[in-house]
Structure formats: structure tokens, C-alpha cells
PDB file of C-alpha atoms in Angstrom:
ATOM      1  CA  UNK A  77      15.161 -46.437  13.492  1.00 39.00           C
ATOM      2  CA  UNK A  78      14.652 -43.213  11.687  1.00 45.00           C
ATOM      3  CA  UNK A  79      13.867 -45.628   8.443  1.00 44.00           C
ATOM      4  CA  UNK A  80      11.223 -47.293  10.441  1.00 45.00           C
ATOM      5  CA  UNK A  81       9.808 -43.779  11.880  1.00 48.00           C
ATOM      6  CA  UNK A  82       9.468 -42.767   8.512  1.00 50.00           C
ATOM      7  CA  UNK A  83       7.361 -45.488   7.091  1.00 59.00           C
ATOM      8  CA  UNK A  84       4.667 -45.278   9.858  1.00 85.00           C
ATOM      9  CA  UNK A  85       4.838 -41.421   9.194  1.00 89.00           C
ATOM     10  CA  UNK A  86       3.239 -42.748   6.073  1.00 92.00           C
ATOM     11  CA  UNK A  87       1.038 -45.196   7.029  1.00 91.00           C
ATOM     12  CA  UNK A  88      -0.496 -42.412   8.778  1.00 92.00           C
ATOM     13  CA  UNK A  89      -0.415 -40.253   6.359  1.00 94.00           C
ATOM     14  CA  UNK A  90      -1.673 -42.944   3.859  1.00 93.00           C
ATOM     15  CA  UNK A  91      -4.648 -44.077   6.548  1.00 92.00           C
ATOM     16  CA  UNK A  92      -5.514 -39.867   6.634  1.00 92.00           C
ATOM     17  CA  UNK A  93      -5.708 -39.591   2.883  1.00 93.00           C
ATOM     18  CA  UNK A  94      -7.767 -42.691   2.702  1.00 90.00           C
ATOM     19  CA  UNK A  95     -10.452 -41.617   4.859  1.00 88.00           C
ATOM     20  CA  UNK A  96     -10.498 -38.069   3.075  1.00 90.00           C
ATOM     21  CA  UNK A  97     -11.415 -39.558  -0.189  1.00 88.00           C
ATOM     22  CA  UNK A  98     -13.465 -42.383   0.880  1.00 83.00           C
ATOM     23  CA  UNK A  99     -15.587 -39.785   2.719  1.00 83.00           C
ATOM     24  CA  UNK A 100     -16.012 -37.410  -0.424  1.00 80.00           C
ATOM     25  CA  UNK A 101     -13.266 -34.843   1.304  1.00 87.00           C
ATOM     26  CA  UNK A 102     -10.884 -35.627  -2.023  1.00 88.00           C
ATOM     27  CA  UNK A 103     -12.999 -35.550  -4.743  1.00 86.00           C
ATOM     28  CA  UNK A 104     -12.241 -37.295  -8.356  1.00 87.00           C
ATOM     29  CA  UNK A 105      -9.937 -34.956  -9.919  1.00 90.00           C
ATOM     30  CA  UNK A 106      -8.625 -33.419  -7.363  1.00 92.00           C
ATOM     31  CA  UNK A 107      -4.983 -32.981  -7.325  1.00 94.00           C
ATOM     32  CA  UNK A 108      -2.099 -33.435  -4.014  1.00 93.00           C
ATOM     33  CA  UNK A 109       0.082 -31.709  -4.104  1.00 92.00           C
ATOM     34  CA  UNK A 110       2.944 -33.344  -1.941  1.00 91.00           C
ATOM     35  CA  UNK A 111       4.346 -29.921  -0.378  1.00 92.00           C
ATOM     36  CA  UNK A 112       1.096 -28.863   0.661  1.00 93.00           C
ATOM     37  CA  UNK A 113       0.789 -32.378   2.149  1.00 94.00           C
ATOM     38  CA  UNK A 114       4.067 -32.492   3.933  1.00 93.00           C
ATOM     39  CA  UNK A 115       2.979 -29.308   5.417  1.00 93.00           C
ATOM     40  CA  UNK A 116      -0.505 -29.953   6.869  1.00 92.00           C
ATOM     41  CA  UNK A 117       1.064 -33.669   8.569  1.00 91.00           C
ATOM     42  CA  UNK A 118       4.128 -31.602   9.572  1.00 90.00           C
ATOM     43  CA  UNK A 119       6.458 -34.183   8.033  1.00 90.00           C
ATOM     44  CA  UNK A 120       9.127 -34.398   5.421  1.00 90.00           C
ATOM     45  CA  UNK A 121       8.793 -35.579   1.561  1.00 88.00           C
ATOM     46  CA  UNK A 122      10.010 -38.544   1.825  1.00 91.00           C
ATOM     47  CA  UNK A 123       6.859 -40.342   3.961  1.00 92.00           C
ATOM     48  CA  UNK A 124       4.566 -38.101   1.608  1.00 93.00           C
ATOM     49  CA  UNK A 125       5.950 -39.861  -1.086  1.00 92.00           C
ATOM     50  CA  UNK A 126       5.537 -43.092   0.241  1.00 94.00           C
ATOM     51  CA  UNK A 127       2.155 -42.226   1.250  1.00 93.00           C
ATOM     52  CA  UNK A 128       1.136 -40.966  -2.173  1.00 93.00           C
ATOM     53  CA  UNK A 129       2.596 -44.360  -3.943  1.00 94.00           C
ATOM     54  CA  UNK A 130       0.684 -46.554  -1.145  1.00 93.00           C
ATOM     55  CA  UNK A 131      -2.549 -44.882  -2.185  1.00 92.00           C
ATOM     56  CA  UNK A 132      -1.846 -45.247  -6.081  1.00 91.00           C
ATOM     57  CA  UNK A 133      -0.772 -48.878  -5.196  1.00 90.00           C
ATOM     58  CA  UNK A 134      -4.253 -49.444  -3.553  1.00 85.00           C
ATOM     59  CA  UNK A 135      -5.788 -47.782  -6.437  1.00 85.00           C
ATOM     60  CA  UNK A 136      -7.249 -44.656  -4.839  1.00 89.00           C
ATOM     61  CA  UNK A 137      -5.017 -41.935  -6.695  1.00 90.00           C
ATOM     62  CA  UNK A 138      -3.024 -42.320 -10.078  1.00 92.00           C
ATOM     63  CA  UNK A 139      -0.166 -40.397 -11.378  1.00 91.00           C
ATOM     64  CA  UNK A 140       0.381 -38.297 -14.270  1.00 87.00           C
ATOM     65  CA  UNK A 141       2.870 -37.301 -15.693  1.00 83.00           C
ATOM     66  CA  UNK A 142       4.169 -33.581 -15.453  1.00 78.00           C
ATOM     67  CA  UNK A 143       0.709 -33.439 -13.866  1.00 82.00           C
ATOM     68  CA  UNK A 144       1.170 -35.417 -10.203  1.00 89.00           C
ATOM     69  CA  UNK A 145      -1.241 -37.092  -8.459  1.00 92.00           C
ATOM     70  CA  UNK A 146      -5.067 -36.970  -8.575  1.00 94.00           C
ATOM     71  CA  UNK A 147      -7.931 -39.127  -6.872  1.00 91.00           C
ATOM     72  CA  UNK A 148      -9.073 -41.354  -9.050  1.00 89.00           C
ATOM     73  CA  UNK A 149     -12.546 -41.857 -10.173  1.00 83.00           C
ATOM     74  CA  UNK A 150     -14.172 -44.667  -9.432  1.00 79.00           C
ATOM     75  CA  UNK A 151     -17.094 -45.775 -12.175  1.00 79.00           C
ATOM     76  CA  UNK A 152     -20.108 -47.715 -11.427  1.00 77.00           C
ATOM     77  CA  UNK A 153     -19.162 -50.882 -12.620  1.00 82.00           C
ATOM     78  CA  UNK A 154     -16.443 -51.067 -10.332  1.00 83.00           C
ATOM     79  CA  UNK A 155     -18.203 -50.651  -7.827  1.00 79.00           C
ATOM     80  CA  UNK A 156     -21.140 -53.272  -8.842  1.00 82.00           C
ATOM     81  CA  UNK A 157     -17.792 -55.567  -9.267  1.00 86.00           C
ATOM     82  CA  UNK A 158     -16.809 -54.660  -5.628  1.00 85.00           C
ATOM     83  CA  UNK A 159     -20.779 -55.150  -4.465  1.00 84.00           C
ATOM     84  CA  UNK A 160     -20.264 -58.749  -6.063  1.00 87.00           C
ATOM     85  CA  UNK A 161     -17.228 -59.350  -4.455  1.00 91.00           C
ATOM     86  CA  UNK A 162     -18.709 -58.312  -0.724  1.00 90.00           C
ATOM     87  CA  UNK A 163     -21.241 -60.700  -1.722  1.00 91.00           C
ATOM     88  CA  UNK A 164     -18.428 -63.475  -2.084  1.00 93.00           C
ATOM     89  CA  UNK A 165     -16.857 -62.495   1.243  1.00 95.00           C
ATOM     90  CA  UNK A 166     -19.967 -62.128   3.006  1.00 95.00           C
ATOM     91  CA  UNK A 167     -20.556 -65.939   2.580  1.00 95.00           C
ATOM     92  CA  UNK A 168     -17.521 -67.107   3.781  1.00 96.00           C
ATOM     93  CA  UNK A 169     -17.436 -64.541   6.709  1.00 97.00           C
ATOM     94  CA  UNK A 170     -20.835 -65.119   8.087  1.00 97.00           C
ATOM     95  CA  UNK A 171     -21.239 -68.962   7.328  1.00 97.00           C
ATOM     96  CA  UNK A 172     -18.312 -69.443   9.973  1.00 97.00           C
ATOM     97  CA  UNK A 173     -19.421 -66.319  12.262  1.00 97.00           C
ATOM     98  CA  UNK A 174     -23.215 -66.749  12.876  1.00 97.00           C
ATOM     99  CA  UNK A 175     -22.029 -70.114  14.987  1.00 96.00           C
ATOM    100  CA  UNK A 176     -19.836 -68.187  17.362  1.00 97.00           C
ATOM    101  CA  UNK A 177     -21.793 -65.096  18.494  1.00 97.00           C
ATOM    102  CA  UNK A 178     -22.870 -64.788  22.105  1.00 96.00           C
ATOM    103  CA  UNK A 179     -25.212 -62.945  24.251  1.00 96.00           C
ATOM    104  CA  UNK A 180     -22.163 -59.883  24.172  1.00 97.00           C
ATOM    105  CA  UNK A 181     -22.498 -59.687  20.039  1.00 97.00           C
ATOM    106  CA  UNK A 182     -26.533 -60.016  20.489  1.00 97.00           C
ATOM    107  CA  UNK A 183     -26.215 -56.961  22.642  1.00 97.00           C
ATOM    108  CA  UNK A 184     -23.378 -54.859  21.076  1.00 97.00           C
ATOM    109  CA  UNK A 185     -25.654 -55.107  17.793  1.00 97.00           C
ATOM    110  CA  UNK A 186     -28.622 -53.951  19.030  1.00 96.00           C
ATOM    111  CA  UNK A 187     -27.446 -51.346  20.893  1.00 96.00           C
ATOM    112  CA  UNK A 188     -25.357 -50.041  17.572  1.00 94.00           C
ATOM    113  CA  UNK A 189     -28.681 -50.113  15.877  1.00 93.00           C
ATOM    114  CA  UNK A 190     -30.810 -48.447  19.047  1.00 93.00           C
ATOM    115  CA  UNK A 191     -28.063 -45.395  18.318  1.00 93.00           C
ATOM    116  CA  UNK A 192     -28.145 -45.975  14.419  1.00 89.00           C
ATOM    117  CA  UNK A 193     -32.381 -44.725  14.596  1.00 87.00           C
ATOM    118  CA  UNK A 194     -31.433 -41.927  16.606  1.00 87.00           C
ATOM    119  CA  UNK A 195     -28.549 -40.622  13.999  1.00 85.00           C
ATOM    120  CA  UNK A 196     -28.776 -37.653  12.027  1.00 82.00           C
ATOM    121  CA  UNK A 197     -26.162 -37.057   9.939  1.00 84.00           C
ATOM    122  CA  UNK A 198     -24.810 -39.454   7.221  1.00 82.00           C
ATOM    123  CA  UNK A 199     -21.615 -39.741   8.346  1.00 84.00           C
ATOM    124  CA  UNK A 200     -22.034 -40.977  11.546  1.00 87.00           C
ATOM    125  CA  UNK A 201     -24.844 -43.619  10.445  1.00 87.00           C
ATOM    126  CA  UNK A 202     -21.592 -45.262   8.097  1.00 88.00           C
ATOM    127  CA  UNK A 203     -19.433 -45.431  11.177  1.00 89.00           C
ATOM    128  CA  UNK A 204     -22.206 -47.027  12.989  1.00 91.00           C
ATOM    129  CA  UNK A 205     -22.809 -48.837   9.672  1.00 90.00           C
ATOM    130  CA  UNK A 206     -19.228 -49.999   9.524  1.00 91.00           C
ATOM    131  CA  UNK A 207     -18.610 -50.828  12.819  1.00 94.00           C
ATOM    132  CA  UNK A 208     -22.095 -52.987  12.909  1.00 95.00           C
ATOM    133  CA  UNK A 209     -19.633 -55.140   9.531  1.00 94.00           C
ATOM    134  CA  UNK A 210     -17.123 -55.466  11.605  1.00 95.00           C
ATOM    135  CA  UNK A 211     -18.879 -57.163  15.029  1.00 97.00           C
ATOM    136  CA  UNK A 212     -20.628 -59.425  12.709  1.00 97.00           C
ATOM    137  CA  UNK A 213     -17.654 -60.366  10.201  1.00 97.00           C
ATOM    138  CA  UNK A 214     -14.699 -60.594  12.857  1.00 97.00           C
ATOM    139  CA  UNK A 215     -16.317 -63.758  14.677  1.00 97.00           C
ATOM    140  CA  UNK A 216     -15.813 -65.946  11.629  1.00 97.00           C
ATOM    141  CA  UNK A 217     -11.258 -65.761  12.702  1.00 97.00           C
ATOM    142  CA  UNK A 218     -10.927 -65.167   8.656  1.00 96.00           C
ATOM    143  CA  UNK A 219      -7.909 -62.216   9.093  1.00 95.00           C
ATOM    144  CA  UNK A 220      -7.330 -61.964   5.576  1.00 95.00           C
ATOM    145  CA  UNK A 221     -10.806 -61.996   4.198  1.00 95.00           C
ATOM    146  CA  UNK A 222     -11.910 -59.821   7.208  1.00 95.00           C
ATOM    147  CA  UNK A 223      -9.731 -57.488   6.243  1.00 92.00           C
ATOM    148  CA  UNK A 224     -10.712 -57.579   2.652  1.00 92.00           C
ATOM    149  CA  UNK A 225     -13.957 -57.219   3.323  1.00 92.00           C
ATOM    150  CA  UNK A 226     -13.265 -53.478   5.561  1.00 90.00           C
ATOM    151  CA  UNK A 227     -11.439 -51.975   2.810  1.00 87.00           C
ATOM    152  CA  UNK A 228     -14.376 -52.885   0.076  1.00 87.00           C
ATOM    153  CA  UNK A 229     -16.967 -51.694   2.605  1.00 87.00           C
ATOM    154  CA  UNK A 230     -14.562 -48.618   3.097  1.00 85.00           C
ATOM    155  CA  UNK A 231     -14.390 -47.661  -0.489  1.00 82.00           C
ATOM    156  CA  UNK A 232     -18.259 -47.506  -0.782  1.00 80.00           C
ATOM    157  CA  UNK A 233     -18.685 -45.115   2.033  1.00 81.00           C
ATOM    158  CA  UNK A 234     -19.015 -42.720  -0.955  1.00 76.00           C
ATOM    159  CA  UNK A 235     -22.020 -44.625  -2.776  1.00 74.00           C
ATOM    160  CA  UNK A 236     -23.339 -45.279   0.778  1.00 77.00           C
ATOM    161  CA  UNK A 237     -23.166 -41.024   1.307  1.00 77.00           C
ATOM    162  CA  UNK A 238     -25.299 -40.660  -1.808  1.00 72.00           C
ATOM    163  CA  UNK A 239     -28.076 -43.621  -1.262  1.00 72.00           C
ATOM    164  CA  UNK A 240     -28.529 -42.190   3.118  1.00 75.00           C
ATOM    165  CA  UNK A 241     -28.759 -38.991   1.325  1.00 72.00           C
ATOM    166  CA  UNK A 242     -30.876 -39.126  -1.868  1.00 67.00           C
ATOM    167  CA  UNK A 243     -32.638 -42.273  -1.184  1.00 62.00           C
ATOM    168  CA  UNK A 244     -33.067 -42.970   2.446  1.00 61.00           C
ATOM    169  CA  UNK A 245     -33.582 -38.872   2.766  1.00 67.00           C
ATOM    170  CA  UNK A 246     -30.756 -38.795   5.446  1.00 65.00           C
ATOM    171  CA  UNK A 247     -31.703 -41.837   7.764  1.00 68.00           C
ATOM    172  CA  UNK A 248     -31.493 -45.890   6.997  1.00 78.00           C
ATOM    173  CA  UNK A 249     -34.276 -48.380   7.617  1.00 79.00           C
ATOM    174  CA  UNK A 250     -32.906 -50.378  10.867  1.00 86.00           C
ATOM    175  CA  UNK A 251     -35.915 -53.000  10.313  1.00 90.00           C
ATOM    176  CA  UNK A 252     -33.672 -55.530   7.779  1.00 91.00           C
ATOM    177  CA  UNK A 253     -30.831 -55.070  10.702  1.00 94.00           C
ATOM    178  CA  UNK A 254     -33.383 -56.221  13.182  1.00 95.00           C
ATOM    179  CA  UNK A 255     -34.402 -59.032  11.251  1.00 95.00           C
ATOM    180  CA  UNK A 256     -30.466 -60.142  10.534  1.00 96.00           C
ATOM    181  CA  UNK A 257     -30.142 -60.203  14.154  1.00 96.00           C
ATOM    182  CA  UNK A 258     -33.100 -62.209  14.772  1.00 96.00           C
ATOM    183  CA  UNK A 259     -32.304 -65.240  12.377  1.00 96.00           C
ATOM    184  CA  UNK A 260     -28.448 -65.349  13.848  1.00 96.00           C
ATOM    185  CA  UNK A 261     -29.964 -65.593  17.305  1.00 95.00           C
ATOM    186  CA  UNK A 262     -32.143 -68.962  15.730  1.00 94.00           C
ATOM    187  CA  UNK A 263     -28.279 -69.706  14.142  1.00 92.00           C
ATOM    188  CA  UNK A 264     -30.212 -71.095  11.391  1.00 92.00           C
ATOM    189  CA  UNK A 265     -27.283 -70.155   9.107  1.00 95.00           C
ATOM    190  CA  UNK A 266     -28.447 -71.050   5.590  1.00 95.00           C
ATOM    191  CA  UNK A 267     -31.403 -68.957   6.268  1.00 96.00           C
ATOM    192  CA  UNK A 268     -29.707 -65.713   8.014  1.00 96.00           C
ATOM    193  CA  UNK A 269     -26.867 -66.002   4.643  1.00 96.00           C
ATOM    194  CA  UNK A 270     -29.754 -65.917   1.971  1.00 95.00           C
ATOM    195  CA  UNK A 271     -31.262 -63.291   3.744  1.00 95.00           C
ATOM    196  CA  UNK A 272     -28.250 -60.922   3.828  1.00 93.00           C
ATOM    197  CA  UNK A 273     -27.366 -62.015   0.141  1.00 92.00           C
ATOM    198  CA  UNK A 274     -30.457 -61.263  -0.823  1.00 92.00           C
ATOM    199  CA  UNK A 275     -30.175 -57.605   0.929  1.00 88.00           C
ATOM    200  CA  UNK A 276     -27.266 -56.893  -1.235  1.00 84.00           C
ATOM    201  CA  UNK A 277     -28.998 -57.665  -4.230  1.00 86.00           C
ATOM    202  CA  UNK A 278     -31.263 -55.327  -3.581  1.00 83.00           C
ATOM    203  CA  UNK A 279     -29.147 -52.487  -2.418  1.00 79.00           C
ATOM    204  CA  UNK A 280     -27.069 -53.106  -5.814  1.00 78.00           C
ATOM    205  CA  UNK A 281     -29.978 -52.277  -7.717  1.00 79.00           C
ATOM    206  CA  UNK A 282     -30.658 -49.342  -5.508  1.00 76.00           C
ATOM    207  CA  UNK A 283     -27.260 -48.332  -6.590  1.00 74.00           C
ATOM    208  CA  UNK A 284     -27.612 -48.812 -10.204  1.00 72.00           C
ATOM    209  CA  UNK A 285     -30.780 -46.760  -9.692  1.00 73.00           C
ATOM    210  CA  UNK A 286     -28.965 -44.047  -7.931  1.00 67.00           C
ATOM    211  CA  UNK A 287     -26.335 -43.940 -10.111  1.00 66.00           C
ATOM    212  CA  UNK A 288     -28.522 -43.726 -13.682  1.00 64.00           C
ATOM    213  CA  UNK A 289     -30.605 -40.729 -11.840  1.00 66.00           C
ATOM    214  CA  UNK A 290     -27.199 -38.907 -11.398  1.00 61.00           C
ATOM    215  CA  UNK A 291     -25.816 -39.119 -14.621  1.00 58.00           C
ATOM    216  CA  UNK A 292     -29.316 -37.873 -16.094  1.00 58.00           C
ATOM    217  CA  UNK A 293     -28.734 -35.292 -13.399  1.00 54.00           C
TER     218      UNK A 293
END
């Protein structure tokens, strides 16, 4: 029992960590420091340690030696690798999802994006953002690549921080959303697929753009 206690004491200390660093809380570089850790969850070193090697496992963090554990870095041609495979998982998702909306997705989707226009701070437009992935990709009954698919659009929230912030000036255009929602509800498939394929493509570039402007920065 207490073995089993401990390792959900790390999940959720695992889950926490994750969603400081994909949010730009844990920068690259920075170090944690598994006491301080242990202290702030209120638990003992053992789940912290688990934790830590869960995250390193999953490639956020890496280890040093002498030197512990930092957040890893990721570069920009990971993350055009991780665009490209979104783009893989994307097909598969949606070409077996589109078919099985209903009038309950139709509406969940458009109210999402109704409160999307009205959102202010970055943050809260990648939630909405995340969640609007998530009632579009779950339809298709793909578990595994569904769940793929939430931890690559998870470790972008970072890139996605930068391009709401430098490029979209702190909102996002809901217009392509719209018109993704209007091809589904024609369920011409083929069509709605090359549309959001071709949306990636585009944001890629945006994020090659981005990136070239910060490194000149």
C-alpha cells in the first residue's frame, strides 16, 4: 500500500513539474533541487526521486553529474520534428473523428472559440487551445495516438506562449477555427484534413520565423 501511495505521490509530482516547464515556470537551465522539491509537495525523497527520473525519462530534465538535474532545452529542430509528427497524428486522428461528431461537439467547439475571442491572457487562450485538440482528436477512439498527440501539443505550449505573444500580439485569429468547424459539419473529410494540414504548415513556418527573430534578438 504505502509502495503504491508513493508512486502516485510522484505522478503528481511528475504531472506538477510538467506543467511548470511546459508553461515557461522552469526555464532551460534551471536546476531542482530535490529537497527544495520534497518540501514545497510536502512529501518524502523517495517520490521526488521518482518524479525527477519520470521527467528525465520523458525527456524534459537531464542529469548531471555532481551537478543534479536541470530542464532541458529544447532546440528548434526538435520542435519542427515534433510539428511534423502532430502532422502525422493529426491524419490518423481526424480522418476517423470528423465521421463521429454530433450536434454536442458542433456546439462545445464553438462555444470554446466564442470564449477563445474574448481571452486576454496567453495562458488561458492554450487551455482553451488545448482543450479545443482534445474535443476534436478524442472522437477518432485512437487511446494511444490520442494520447501522443496531448503530450506533443503539451510540450509546445512554450513556442505557442511566444507566437500569442510576439506574433498574434496577445490574441489568436479564431477565423481558421471557424472554418475547421464548418468543413467537419459538411464531413467532407479529405477536404477538412488538407485544410488543417495545411494550417500546420503554415504555423511551422511562423515558428521558424519566430524562432530566427529571437536568436538575432
Amino acid at each position: 500500500m504505502k509502495e503504491k501511495k508513493e508512486s502516485t505521490t510522484s505522478n503528481k509530482i511528475a504531472d506538477a513539474l510538467r506543467k511548470e516547464v511546459n508553461y515557461g515556470r522552469l526555464h532551460p537551465g534551471d536546476k531542482l533541487i530535490e529537497r527544495e522539491i520534497a518540501q514545497k509537495y510536502e512529501a518524502s525523497h523517495i517520490p521526488v526521486r521518482e518524479a525527477l527520473r519520470i521527467l528525465e525519462g520523458e525527456g524534459f530534465i537531464v542529469h548531471q553529474k555532481f551537478a543534479g538535474y536541470t530542464v532541458r532545452e529544447v532546440t528548434p529542430e526538435e520542435m519542427i520534428e515534433l510539428y511534423n509528427i502532430m502532422r502525422f497524428l493529426s491524419v490518423q486522428l481526424l480522418t476517423r473523428a470528423i465521421p463521429r461528431y454530433t450536434e454536442i461537439t458542433f456546439y462545445q467547439l464553438r462555444t470554446l472559440l466564442t470564449d477563445m475571442a474574448k481571452a486576454k491572457e496567453p495562458d488561458a487562450i492554450i487551455s482553451m487551445l488545448i482543450r479545443f485538440a482534445e474535443i476534436v482528436y478524442y472522437p477518432a477512439g485512437l487511446n494511444y495516438t490520442y494520447g501522443l498527440a496531448k503530450q506533443i501539443l503539451n510540450r509546445n505550449i512554450p513556442v505557442l506562449q511566444g507566437l500569442i505573444k510576439n506574433v498574434g500580439k496577445g490574441a489568436i485569429p479564431t477565423d481558421k477555427f471557424e472554418t475547421f468547424i464548418d468543413l467537419c459539419q459538411k464531413n467532407d473529410v479529405e477536404k477538412t484534413v488538407k485544410y488543417v494540414i495545411d494550417q500546420y504548415d503554415k504555423v511551422t513556418k511562423l515558428f521558424v520565423a519566430y524562432m530566427s527573430e529571437s536568436k538575432k534578438g
